[in-house]
mmCIF file of C-alpha atoms in Angstrom:
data_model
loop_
_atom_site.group_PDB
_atom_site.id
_atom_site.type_symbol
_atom_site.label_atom_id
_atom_site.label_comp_id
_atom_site.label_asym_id
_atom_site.label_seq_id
_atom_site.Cartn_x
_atom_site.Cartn_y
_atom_site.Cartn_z
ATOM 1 C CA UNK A 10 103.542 3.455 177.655
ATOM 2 C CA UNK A 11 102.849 4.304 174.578
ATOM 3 C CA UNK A 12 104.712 2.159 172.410
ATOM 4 C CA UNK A 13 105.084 1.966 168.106
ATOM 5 C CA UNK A 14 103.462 -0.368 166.036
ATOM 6 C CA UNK A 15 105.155 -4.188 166.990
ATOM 7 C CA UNK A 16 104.276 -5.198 163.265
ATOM 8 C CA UNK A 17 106.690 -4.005 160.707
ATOM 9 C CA UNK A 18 108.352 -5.082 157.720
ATOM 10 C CA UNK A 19 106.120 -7.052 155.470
ATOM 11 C CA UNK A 20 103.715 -9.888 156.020
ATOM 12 C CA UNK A 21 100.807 -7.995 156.822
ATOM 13 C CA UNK A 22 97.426 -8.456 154.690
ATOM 14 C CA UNK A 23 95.054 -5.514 155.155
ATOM 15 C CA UNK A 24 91.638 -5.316 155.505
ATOM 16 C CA UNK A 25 90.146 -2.552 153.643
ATOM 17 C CA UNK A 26 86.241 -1.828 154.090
ATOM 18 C CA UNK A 27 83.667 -0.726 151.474
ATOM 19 C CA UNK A 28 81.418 0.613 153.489
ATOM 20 C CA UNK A 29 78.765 3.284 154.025
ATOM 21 C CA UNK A 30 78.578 6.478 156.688
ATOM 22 C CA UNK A 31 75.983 8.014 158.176
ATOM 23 C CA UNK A 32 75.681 11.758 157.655
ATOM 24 C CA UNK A 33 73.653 14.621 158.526
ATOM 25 C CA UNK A 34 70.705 15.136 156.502
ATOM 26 C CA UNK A 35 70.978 19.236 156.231
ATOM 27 C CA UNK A 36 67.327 20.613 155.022
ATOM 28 C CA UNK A 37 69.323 23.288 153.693
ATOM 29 C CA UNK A 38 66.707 26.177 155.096
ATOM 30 C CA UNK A 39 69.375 26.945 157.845
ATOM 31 C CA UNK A 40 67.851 25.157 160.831
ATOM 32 C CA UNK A 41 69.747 23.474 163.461
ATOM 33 C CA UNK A 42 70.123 20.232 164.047
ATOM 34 C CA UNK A 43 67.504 18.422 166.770
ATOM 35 C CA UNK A 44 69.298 18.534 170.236
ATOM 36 C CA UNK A 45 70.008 15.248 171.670
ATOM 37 C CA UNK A 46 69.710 15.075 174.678
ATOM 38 C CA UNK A 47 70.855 12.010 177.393
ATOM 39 C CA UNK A 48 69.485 11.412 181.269
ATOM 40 C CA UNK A 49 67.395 10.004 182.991
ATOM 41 C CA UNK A 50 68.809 6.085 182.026
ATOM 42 C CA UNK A 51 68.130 6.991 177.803
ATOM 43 C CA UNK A 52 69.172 8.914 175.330
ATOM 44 C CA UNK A 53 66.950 10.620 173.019
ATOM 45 C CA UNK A 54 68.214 10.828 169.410
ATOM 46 C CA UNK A 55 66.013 11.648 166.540
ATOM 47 C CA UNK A 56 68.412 13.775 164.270
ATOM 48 C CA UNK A 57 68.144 12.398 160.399
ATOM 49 C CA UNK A 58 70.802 11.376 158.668
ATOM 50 C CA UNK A 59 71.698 9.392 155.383
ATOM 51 C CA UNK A 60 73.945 6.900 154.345
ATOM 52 C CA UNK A 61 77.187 7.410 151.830
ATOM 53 C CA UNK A 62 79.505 5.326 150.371
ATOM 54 C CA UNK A 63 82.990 5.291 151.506
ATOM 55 C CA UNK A 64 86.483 2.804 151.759
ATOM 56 C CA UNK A 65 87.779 2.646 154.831
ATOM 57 C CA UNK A 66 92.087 1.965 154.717
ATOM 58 C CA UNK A 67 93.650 -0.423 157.628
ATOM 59 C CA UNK A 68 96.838 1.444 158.632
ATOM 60 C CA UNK A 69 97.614 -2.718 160.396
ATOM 61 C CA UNK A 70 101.385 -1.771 160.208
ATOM 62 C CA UNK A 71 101.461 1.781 159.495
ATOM 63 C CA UNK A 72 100.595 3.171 162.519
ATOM 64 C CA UNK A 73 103.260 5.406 163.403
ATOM 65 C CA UNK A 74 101.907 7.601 160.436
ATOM 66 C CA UNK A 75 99.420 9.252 162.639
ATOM 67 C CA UNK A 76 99.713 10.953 165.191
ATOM 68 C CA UNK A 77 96.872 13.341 167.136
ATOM 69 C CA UNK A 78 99.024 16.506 166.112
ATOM 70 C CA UNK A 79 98.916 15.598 162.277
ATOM 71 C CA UNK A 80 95.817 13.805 161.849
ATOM 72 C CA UNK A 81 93.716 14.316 164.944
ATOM 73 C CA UNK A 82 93.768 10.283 166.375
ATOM 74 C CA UNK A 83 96.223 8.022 167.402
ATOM 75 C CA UNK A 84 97.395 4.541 168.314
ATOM 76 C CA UNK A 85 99.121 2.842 171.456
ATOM 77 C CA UNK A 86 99.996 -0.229 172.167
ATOM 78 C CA UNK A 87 99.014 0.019 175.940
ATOM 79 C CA UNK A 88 98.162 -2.707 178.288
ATOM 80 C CA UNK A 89 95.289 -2.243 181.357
ATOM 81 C CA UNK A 90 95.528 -4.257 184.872
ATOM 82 C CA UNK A 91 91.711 -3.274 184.014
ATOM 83 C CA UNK A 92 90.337 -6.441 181.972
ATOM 84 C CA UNK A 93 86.709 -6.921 182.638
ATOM 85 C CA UNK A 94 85.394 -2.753 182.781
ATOM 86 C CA UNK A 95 82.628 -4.657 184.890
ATOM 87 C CA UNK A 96 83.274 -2.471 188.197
ATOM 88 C CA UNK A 97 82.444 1.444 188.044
ATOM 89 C CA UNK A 98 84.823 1.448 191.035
ATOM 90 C CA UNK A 99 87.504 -0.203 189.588
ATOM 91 C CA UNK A 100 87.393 1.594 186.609
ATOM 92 C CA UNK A 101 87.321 5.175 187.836
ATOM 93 C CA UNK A 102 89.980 4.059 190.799
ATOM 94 C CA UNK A 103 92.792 1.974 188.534
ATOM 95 C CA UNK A 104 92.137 2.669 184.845
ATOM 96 C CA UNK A 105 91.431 6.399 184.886
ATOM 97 C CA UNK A 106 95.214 6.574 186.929
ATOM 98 C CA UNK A 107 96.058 4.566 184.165
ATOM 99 C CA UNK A 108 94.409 6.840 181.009
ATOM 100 C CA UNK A 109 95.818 10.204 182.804
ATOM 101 C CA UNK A 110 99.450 8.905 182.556
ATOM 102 C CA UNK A 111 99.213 7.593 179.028
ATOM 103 C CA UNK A 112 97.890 11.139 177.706
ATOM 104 C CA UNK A 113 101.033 12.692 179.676
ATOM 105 C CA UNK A 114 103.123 10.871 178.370
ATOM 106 C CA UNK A 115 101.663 11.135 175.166
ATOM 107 C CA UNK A 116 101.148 14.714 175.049
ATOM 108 C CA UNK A 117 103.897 16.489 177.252
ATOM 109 C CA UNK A 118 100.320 17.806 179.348
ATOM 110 C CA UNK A 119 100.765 18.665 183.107
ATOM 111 C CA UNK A 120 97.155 17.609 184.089
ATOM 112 C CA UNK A 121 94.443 15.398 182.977
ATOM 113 C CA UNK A 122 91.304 15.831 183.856
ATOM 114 C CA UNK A 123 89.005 13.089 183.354
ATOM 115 C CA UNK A 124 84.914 14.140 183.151
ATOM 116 C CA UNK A 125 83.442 10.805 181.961
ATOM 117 C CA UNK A 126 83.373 7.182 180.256
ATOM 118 C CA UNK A 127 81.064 5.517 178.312
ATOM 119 C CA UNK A 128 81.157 1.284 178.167
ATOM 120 C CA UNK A 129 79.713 0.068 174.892
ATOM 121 C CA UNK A 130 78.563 -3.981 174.757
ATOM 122 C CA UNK A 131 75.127 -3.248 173.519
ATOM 123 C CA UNK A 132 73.388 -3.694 169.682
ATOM 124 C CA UNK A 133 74.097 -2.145 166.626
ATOM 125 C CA UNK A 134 70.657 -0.443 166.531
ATOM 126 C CA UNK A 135 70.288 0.161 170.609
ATOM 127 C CA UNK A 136 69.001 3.874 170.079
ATOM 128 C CA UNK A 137 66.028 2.184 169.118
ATOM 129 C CA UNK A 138 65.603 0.124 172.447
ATOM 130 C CA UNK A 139 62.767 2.368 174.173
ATOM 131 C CA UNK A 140 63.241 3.901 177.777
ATOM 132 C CA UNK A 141 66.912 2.494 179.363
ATOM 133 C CA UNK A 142 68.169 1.731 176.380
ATOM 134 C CA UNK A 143 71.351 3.483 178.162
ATOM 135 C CA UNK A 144 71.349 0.271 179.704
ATOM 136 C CA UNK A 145 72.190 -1.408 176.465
ATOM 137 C CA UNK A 146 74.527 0.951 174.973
ATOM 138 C CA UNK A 147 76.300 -0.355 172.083
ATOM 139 C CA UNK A 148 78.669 1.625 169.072
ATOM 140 C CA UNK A 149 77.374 5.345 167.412
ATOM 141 C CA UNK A 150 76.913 4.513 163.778
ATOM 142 C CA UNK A 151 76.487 8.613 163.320
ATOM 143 C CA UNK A 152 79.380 10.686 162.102
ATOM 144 C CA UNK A 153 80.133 13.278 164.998
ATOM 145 C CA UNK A 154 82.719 15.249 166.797
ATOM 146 C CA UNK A 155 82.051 15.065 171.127
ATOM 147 C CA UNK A 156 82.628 18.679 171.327
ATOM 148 C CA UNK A 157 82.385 21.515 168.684
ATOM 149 C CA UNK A 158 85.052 24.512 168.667
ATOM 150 C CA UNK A 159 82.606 26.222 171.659
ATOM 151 C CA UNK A 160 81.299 22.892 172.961
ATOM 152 C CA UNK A 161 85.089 22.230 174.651
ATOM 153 C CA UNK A 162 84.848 25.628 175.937
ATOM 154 C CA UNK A 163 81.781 25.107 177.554
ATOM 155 C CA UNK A 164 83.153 21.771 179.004
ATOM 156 C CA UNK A 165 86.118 23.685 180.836
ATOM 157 C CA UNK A 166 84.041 26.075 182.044
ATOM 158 C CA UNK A 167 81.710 22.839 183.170
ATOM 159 C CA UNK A 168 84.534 21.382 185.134
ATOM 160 C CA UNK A 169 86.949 24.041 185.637
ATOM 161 C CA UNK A 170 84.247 26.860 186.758
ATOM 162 C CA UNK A 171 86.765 29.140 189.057
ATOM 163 C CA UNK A 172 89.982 28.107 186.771
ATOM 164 C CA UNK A 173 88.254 28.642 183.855
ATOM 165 C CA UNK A 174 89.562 32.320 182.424
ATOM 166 C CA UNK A 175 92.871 31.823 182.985
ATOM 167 C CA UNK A 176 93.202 28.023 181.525
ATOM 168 C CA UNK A 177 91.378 29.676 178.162
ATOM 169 C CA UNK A 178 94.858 31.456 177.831
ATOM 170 C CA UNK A 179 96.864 28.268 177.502
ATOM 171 C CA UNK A 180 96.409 25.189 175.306
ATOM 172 C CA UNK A 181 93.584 22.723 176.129
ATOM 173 C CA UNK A 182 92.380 19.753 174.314
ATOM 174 C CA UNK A 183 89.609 16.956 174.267
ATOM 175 C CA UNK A 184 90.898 13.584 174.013
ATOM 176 C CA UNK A 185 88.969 10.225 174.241
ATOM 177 C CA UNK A 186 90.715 7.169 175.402
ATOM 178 C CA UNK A 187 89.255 4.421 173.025
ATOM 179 C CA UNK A 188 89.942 0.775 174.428
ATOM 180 C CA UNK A 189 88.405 -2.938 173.080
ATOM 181 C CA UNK A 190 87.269 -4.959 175.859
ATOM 182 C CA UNK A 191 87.638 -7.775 174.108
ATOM 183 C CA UNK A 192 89.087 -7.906 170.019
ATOM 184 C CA UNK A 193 87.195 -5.884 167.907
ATOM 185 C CA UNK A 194 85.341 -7.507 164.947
ATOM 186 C CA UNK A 195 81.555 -5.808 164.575
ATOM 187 C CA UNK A 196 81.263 -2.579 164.782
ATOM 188 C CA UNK A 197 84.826 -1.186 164.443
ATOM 189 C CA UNK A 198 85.768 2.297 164.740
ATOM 190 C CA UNK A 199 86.888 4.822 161.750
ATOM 191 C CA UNK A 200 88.075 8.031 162.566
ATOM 192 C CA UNK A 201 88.634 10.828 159.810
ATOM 193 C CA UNK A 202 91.924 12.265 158.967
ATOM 194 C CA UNK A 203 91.200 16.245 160.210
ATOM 195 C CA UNK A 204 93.261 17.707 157.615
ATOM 196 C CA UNK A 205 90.593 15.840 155.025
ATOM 197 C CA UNK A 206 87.734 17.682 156.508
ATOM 198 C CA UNK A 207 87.248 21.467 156.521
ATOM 199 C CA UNK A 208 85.331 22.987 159.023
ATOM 200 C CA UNK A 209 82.692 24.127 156.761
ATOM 201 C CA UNK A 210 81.329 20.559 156.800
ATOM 202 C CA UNK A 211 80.739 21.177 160.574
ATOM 203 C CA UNK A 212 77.979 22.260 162.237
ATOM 204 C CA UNK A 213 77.337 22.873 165.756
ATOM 205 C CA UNK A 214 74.294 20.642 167.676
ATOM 206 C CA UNK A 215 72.902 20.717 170.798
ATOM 207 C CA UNK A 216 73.802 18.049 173.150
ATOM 208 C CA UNK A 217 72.276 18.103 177.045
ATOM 209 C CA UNK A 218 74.136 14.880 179.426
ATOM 210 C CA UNK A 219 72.528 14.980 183.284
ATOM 211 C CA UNK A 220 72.116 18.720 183.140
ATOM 212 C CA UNK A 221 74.987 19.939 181.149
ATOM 213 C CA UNK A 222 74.496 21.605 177.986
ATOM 214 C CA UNK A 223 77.167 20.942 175.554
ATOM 215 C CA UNK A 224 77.381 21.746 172.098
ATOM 216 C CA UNK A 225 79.142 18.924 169.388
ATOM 217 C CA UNK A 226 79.342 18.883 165.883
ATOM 218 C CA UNK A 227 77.671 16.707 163.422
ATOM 219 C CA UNK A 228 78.818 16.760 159.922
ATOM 220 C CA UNK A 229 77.700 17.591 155.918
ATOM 221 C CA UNK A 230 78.546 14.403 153.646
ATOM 222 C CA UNK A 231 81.784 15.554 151.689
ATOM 223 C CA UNK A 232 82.704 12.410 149.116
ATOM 224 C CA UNK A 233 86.879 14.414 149.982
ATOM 225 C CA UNK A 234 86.692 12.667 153.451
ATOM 226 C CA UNK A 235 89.266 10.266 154.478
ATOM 227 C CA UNK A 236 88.470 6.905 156.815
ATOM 228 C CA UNK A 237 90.334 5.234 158.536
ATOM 229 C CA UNK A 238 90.916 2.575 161.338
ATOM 230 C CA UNK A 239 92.747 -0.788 162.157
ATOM 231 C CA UNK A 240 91.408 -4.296 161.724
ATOM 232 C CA UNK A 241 90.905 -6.431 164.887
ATOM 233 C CA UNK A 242 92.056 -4.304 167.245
ATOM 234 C CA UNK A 243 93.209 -5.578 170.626
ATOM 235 C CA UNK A 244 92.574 -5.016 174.151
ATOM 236 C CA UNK A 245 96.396 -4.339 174.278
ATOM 237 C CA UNK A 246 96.027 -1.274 172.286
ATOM 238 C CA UNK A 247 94.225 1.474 172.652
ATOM 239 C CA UNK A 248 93.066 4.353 169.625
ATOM 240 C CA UNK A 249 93.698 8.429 170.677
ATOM 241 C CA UNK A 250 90.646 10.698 169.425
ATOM 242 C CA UNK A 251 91.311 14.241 169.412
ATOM 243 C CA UNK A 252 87.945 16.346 169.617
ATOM 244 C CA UNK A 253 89.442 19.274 170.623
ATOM 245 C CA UNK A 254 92.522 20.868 170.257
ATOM 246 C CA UNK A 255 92.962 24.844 171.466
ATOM 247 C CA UNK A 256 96.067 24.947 169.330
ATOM 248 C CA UNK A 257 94.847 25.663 165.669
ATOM 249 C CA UNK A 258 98.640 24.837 163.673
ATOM 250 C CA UNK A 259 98.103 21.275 164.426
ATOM 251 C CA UNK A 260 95.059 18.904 163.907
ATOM 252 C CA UNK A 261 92.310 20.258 166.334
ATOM 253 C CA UNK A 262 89.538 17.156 165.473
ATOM 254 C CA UNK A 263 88.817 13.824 164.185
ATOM 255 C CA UNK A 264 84.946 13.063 162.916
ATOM 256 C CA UNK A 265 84.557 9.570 163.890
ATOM 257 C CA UNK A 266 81.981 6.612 163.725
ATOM 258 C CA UNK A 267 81.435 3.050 164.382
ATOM 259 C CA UNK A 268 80.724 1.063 160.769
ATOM 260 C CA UNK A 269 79.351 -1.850 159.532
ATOM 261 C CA UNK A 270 82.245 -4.227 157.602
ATOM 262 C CA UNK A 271 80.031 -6.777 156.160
ATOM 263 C CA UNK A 272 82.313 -9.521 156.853
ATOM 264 C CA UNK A 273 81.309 -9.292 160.549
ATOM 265 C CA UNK A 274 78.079 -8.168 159.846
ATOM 266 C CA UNK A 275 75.898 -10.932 162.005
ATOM 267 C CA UNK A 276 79.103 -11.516 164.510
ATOM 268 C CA UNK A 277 78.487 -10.642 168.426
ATOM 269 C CA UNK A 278 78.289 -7.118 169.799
ATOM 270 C CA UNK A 279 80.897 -4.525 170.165
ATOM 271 C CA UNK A 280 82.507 -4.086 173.591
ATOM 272 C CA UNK A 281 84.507 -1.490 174.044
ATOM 273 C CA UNK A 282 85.394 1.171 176.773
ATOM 274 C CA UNK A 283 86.262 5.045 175.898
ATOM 275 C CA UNK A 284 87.754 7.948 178.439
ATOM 276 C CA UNK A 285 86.926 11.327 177.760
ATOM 277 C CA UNK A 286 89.340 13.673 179.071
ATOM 278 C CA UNK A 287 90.475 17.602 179.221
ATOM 279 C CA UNK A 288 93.791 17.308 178.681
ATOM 280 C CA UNK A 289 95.915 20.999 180.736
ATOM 281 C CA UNK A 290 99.299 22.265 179.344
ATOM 282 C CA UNK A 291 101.211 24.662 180.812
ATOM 283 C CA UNK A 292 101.327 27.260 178.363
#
């Protein structure tokens, strides 16, 4: 279930985080950005991209201020029988059950569709780890959107390949099921209000996963972009990123990132789980 904020009136301190972001470095002659490209047991990611100052704002007690349809992300309380995220089996068997009838319920969708996970509990700088560093995946300190306007087209037609036409003609989004493992200090997540962001900061890149093409967006620095996330987030609760959205009146994405908050800057690596899912309406 997907419950309000418990915290309410008063008594909250917030955290607030001066912090930088990593952007795309554009050369600015037109070129595209260098494909990534994942399989194999690594990932191979070699775009450049620079850092820029930003404050992130804790919405600790505000969270029923954002919602996917008017900023892009979300937040649930939500509670897993899943604990651990140890057991692919387990995982795929009781806590994708579990994702598919959140986003329902969430959403008003008819089907959920779920076409991956990723479990993070590796270092801040893992990309850097040589061959298997898949093995030690930790957070994506990167500013990025899974799937561009195209890219979540291309997934459907990935997954849906005789369905695909007609399910075009009704709504469709991308949303990724963001859960702690265990309370989330290093590392935490920001994602970017949508409606901060115009889509002339996005640009489509290349992305290949075990033989599947895909197309995401990274994103041009723009100083108008607003962060945000919420301090020490629980296990219990679970954050709603919206990379897609086939209805363009609401929100259709949410750039987000891991980032550094200096106060936690030497503490013990990120785990956390996230469910990527196509999420079906009915018209």
């Amino acid at each position: 279930m997907c419950e309000k904020s418990l915290l309410v009136n008063g008594g909250i301190e917030k955290h607030h985080v001066n912090t930088t972001f990593n952007y795309w470095d554009d050369p600015g002659d037109g070129s595209k950005p260098t494909p990534i490209i994942i399989g194999g047991g690594r990932i191979s990611n070699k775009r450049p991209h620079n850092a820029h100052k930003f404050l992130v704002t804790d919405i600790t007690g505000e969270e029923e201020n954002y919602s996917l349809d008017s900023h892009g992300f979300q937040y649930c309380r939500h509670t897993s029988a899943e604990k651990d995220f140890v057991d692919e089996q387990a995982i795929q068997a009781t806590y994708y059950e579990e994702c598919r009838q959140l986003l329902k319920e969430v959403t008003g969708a008819r089907q959920v569709h779920i076409f991956n996970h990723k479990v993070r509990r590796g270092p801040t700088q893992w990309h850097h780890l040589g061959f298997s560093n898949l093995a030690n995946r930790g957070p994506v300190t990167r500013t990025h959107v899974d799937q561009s306007y195209r890219g979540a087209e291309l997934r459907l037609r990935w997954e849906f390949p005789g369905e695909a036409d007609e399910l075009v003609q009704r709504r469709y989004q991308i949303i990724n099921v963001w859960r702690p493992i265990a309370t989330i200090l290093k590392d935490p997540i920001a994602t970017a209000d949508a409606g901060s962001v115009p889509d002339d900061d996005l640009v489509a890149a290349e992305m290949t996963e075990d033989g599947f093409k895909g197309e995401q967006w990274v994103v041009r620095h723009n100083p108008d972009h607003r962060w945000y996330y919420k301090h020490r987030l629980t296990p219990e609760e679970v954050l709603l990123i919206k990379c897609f959205d086939s209805d363009s009146s609401v929100a259709q994405r949410s750039l987000h990132s891991a980032f550094e908050d200096p106060v936690h800057r030497d503490g013990i690596s990120r785990q956390s789980i996230e469910v990527r899912c196509l999420v079906l309406h009915a018209d």
